[in-house]
PDB file of N, CA and C in Angstrom:
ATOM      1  N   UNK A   1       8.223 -14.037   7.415  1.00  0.00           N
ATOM      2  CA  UNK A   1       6.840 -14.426   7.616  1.00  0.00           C
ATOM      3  C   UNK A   1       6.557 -14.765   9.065  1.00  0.00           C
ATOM      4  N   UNK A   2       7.686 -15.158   9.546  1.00  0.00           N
ATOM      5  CA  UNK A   2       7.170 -15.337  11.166  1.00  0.00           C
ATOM      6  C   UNK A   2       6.849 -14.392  11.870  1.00  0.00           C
ATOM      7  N   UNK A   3       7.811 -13.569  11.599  1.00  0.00           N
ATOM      8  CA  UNK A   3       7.392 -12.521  12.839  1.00  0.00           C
ATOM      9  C   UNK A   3       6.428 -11.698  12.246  1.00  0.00           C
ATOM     10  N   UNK A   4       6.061 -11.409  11.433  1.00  0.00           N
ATOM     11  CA  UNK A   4       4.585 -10.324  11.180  1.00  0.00           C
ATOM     12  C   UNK A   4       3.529 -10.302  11.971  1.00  0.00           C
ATOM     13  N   UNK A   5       3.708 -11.655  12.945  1.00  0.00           N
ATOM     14  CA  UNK A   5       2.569 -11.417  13.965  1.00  0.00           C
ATOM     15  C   UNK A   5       3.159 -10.681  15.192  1.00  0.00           C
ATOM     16  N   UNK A   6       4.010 -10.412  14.883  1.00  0.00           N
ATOM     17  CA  UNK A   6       4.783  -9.198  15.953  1.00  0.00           C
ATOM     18  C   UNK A   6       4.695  -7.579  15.723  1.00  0.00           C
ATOM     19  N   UNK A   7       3.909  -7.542  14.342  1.00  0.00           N
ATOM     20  CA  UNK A   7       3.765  -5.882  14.338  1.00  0.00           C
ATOM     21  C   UNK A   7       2.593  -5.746  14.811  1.00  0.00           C
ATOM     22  N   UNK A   8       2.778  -4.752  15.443  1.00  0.00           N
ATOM     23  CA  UNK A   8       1.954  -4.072  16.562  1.00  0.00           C
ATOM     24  C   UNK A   8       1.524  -2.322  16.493  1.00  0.00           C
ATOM     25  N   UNK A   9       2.101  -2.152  15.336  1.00  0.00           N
ATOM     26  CA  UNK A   9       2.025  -0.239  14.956  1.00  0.00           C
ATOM     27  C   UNK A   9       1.292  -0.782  13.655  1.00  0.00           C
ATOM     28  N   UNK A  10      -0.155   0.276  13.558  1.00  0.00           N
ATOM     29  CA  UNK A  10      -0.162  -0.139  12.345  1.00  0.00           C
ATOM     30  C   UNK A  10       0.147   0.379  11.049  1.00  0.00           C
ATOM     31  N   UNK A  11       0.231  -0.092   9.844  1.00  0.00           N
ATOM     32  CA  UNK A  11       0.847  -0.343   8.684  1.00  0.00           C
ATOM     33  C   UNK A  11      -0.055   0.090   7.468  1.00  0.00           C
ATOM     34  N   UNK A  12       0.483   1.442   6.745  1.00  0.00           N
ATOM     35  CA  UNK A  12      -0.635   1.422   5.427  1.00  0.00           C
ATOM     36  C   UNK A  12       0.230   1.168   4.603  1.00  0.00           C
ATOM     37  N   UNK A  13      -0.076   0.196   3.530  1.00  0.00           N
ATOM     38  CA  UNK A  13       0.906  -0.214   2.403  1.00  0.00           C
ATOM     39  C   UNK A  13       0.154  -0.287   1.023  1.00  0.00           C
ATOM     40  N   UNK A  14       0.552   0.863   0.212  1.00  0.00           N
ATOM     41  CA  UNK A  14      -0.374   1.789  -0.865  1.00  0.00           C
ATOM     42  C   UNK A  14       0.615   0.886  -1.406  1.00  0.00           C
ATOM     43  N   UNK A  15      -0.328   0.445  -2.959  1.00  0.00           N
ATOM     44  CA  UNK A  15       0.543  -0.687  -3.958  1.00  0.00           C
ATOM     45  C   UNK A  15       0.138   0.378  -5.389  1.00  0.00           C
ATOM     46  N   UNK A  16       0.726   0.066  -6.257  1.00  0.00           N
ATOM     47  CA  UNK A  16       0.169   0.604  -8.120  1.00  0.00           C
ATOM     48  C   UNK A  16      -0.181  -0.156  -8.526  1.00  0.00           C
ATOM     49  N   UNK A  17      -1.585  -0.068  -9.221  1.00  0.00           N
ATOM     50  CA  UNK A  17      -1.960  -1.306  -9.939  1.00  0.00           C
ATOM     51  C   UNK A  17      -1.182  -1.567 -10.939  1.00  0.00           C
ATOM     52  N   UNK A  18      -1.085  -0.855 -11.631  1.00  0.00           N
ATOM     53  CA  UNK A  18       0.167  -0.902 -12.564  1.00  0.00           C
ATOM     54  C   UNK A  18       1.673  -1.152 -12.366  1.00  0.00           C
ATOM     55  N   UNK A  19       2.025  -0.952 -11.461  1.00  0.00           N
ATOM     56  CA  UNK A  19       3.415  -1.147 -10.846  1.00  0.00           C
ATOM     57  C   UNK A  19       4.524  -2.243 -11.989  1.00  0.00           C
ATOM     58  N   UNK A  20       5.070  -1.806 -12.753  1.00  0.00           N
ATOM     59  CA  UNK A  20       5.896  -2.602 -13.270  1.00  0.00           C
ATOM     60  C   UNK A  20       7.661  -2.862 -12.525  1.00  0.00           C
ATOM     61  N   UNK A  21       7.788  -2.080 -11.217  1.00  0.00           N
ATOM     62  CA  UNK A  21       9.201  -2.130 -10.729  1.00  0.00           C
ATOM     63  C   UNK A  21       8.783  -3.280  -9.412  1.00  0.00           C
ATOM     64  N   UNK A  22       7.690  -2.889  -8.613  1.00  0.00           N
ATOM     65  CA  UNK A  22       7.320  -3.460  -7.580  1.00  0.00           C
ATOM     66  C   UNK A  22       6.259  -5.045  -7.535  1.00  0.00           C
ATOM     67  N   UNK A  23       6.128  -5.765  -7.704  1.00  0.00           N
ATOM     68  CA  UNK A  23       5.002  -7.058  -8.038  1.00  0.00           C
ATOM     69  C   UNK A  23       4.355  -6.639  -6.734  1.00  0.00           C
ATOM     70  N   UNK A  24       2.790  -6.695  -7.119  1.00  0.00           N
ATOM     71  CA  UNK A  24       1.786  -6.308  -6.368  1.00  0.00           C
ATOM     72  C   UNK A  24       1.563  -7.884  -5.561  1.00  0.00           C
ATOM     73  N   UNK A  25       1.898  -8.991  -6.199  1.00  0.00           N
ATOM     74  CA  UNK A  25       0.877 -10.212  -5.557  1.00  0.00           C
ATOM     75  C   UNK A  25       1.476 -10.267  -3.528  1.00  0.00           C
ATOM     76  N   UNK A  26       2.947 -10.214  -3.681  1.00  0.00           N
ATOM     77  CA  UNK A  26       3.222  -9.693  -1.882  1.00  0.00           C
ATOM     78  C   UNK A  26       3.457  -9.313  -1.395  1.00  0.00           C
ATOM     79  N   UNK A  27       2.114  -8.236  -1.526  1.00  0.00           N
ATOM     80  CA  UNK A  27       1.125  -7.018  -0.667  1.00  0.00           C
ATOM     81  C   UNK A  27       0.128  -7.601  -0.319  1.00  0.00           C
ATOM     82  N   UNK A  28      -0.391  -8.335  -1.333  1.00  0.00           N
ATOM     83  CA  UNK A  28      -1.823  -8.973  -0.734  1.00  0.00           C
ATOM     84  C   UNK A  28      -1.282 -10.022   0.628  1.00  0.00           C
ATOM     85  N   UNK A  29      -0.333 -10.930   0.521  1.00  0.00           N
ATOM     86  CA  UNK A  29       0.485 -11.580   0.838  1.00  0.00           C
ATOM     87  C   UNK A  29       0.621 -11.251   2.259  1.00  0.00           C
ATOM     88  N   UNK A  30       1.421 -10.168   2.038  1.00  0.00           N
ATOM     89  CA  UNK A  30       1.829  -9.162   3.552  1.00  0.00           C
ATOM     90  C   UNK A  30       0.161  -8.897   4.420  1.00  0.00           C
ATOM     91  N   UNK A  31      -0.800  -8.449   3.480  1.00  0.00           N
ATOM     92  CA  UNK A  31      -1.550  -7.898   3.860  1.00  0.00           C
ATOM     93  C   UNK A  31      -2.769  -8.709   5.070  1.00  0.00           C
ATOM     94  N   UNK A  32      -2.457 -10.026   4.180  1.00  0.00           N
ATOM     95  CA  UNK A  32      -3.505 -10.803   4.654  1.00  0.00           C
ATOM     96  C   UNK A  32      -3.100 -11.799   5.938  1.00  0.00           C
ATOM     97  N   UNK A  33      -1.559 -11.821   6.026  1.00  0.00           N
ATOM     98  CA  UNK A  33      -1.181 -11.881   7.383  1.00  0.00           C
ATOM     99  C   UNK A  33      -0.791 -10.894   8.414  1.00  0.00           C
ATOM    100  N   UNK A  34      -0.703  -9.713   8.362  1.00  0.00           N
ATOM    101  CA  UNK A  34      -0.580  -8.895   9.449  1.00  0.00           C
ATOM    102  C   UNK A  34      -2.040  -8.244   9.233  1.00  0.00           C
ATOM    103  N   UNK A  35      -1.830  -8.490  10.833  1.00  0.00           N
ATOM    104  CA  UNK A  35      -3.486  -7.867  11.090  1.00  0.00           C
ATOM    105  C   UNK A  35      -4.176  -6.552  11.569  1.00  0.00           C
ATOM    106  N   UNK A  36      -2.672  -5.507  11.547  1.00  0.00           N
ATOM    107  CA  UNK A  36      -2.357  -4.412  11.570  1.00  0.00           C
ATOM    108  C   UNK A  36      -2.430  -3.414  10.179  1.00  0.00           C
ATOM    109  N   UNK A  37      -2.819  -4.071   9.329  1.00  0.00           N
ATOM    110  CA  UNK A  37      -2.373  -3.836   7.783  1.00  0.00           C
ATOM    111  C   UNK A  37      -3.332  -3.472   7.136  1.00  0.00           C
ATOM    112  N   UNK A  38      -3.224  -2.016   6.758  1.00  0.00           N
ATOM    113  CA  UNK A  38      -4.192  -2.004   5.684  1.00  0.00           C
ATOM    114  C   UNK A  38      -3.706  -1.513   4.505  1.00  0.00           C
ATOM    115  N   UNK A  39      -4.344  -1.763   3.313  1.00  0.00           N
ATOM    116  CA  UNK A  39      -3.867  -2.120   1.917  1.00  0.00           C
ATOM    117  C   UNK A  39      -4.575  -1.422   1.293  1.00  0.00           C
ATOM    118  N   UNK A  40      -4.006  -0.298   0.131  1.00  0.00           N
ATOM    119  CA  UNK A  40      -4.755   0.636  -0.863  1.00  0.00           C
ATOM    120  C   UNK A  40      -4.111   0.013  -1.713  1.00  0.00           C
ATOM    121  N   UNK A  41      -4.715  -0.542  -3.054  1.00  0.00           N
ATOM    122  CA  UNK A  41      -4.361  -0.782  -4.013  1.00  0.00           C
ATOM    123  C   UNK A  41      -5.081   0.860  -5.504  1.00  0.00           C
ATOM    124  N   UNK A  42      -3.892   1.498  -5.684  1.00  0.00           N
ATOM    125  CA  UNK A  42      -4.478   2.917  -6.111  1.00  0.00           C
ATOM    126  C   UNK A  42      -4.208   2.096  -7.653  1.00  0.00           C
ATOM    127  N   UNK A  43      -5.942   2.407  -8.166  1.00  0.00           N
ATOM    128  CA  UNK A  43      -6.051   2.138  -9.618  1.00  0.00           C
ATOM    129  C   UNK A  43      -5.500   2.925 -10.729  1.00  0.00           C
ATOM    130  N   UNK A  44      -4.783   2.244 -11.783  1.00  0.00           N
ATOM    131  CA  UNK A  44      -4.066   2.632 -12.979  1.00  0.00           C
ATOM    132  C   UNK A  44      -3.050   3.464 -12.373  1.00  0.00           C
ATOM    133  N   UNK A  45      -2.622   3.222 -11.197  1.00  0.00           N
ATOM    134  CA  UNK A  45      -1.082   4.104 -11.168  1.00  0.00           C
ATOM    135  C   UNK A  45      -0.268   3.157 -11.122  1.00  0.00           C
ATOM    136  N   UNK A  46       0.889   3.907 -12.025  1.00  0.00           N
ATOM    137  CA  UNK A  46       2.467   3.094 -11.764  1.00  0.00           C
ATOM    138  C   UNK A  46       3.053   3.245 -10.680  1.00  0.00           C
ATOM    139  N   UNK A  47       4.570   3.079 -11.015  1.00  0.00           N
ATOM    140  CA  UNK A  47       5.382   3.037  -9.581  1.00  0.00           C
ATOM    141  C   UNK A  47       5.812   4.133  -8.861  1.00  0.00           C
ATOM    142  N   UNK A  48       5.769   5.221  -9.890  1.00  0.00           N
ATOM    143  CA  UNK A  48       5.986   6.474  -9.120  1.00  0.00           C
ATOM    144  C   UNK A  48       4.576   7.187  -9.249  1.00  0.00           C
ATOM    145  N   UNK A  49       3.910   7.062  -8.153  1.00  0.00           N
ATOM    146  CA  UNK A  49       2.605   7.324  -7.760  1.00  0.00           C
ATOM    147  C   UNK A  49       2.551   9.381  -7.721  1.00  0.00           C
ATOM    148  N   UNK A  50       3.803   9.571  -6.948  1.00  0.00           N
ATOM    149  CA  UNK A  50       3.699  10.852  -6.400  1.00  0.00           C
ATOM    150  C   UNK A  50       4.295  11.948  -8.032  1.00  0.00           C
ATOM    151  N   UNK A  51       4.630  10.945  -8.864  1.00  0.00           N
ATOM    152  CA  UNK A  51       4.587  12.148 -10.106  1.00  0.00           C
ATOM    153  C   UNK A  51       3.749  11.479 -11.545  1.00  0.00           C
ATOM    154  N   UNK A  52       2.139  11.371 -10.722  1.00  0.00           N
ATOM    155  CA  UNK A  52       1.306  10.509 -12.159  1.00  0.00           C
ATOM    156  C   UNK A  52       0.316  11.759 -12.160  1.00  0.00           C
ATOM    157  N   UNK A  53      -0.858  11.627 -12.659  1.00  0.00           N
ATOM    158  CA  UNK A  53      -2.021  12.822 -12.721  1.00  0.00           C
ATOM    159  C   UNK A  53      -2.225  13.085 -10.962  1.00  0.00           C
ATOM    160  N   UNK A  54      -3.267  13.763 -11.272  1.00  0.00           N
ATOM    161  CA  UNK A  54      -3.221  14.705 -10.105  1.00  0.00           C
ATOM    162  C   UNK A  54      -4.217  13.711  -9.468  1.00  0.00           C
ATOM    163  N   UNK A  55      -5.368  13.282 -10.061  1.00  0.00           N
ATOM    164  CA  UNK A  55      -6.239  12.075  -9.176  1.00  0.00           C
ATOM    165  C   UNK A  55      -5.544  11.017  -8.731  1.00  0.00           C
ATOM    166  N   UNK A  56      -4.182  10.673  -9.035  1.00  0.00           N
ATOM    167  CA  UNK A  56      -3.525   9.384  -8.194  1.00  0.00           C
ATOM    168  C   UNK A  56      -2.800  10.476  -7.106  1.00  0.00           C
ATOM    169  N   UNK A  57      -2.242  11.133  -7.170  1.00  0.00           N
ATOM    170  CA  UNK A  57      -2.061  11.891  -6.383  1.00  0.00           C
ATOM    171  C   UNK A  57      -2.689  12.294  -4.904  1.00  0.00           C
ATOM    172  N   UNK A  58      -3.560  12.719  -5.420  1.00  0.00           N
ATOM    173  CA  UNK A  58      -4.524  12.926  -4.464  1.00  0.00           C
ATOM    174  C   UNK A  58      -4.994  11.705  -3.628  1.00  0.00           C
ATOM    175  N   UNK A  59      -5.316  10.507  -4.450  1.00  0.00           N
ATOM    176  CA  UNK A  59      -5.415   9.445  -3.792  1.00  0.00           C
ATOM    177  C   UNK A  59      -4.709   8.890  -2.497  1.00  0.00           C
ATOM    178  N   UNK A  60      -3.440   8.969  -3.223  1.00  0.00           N
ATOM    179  CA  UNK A  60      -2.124   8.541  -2.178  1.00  0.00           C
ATOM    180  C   UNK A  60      -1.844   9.491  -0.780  1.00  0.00           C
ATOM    181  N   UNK A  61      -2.102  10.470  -1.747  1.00  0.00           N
ATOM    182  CA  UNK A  61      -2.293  11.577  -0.417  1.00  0.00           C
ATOM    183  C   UNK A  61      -3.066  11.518   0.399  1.00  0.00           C
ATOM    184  N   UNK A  62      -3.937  11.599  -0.030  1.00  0.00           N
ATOM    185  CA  UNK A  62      -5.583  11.418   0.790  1.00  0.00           C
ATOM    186  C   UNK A  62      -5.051  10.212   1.787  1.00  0.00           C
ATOM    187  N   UNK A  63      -5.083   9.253   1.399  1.00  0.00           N
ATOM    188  CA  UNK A  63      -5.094   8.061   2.210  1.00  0.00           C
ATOM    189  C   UNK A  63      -4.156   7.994   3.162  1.00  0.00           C
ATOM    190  N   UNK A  64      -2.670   8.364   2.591  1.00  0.00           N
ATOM    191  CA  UNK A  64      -1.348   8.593   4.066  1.00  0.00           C
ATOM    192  C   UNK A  64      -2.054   9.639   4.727  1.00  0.00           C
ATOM    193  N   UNK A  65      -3.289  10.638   4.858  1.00  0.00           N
ATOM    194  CA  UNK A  65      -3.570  11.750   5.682  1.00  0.00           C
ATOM    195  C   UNK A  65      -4.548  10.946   6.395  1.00  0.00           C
ATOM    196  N   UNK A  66      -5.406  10.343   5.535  1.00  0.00           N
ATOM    197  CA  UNK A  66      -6.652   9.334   6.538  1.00  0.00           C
ATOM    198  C   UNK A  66      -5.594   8.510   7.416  1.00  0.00           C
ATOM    199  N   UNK A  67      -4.592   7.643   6.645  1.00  0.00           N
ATOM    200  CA  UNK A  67      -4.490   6.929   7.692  1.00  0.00           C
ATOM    201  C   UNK A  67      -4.109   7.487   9.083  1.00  0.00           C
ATOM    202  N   UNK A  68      -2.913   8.668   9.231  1.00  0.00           N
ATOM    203  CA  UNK A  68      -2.074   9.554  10.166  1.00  0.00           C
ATOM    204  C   UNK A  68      -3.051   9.354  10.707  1.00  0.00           C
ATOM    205  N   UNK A  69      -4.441  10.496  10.590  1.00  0.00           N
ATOM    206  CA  UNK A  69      -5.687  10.527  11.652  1.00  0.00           C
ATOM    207  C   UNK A  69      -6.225   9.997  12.456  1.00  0.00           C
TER     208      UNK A  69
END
């Protein structure tokens, strides 16, 4: 927790709402102290995002391409 005010690159950190392997509450956590950070919370997906329907998919995708940009 200390040093998070030391990141300086910024940070996209895509969570599952559903996530039963990962606990979503620190992401918000992470999120709301680095100020580099931005936070997709992708609705009704589990933990493996990249093999759910094709609209979470796309989501996750979409967003690691917005953020790159």
């Amino acid at each position: 927790q200390r040093n998070v005010d030391k990141i300086k690159v910024p940070v996209l950190l895509i969570s599952a709402e559903n996530d039963t392997s990962v606990r979503t509450p620190p992401h918000y956590v992470f999120d709301n102290m680095c100020s580099v950070c931005k936070m997709l919370v992708i609705k009704d997906a589990k933990h493996a995002m990249l093999t759910s329907s094709e609209d979470i998919i796309s989501q996750h995708v979409g967003a690691v391409i917005d953020f790159l940009r």
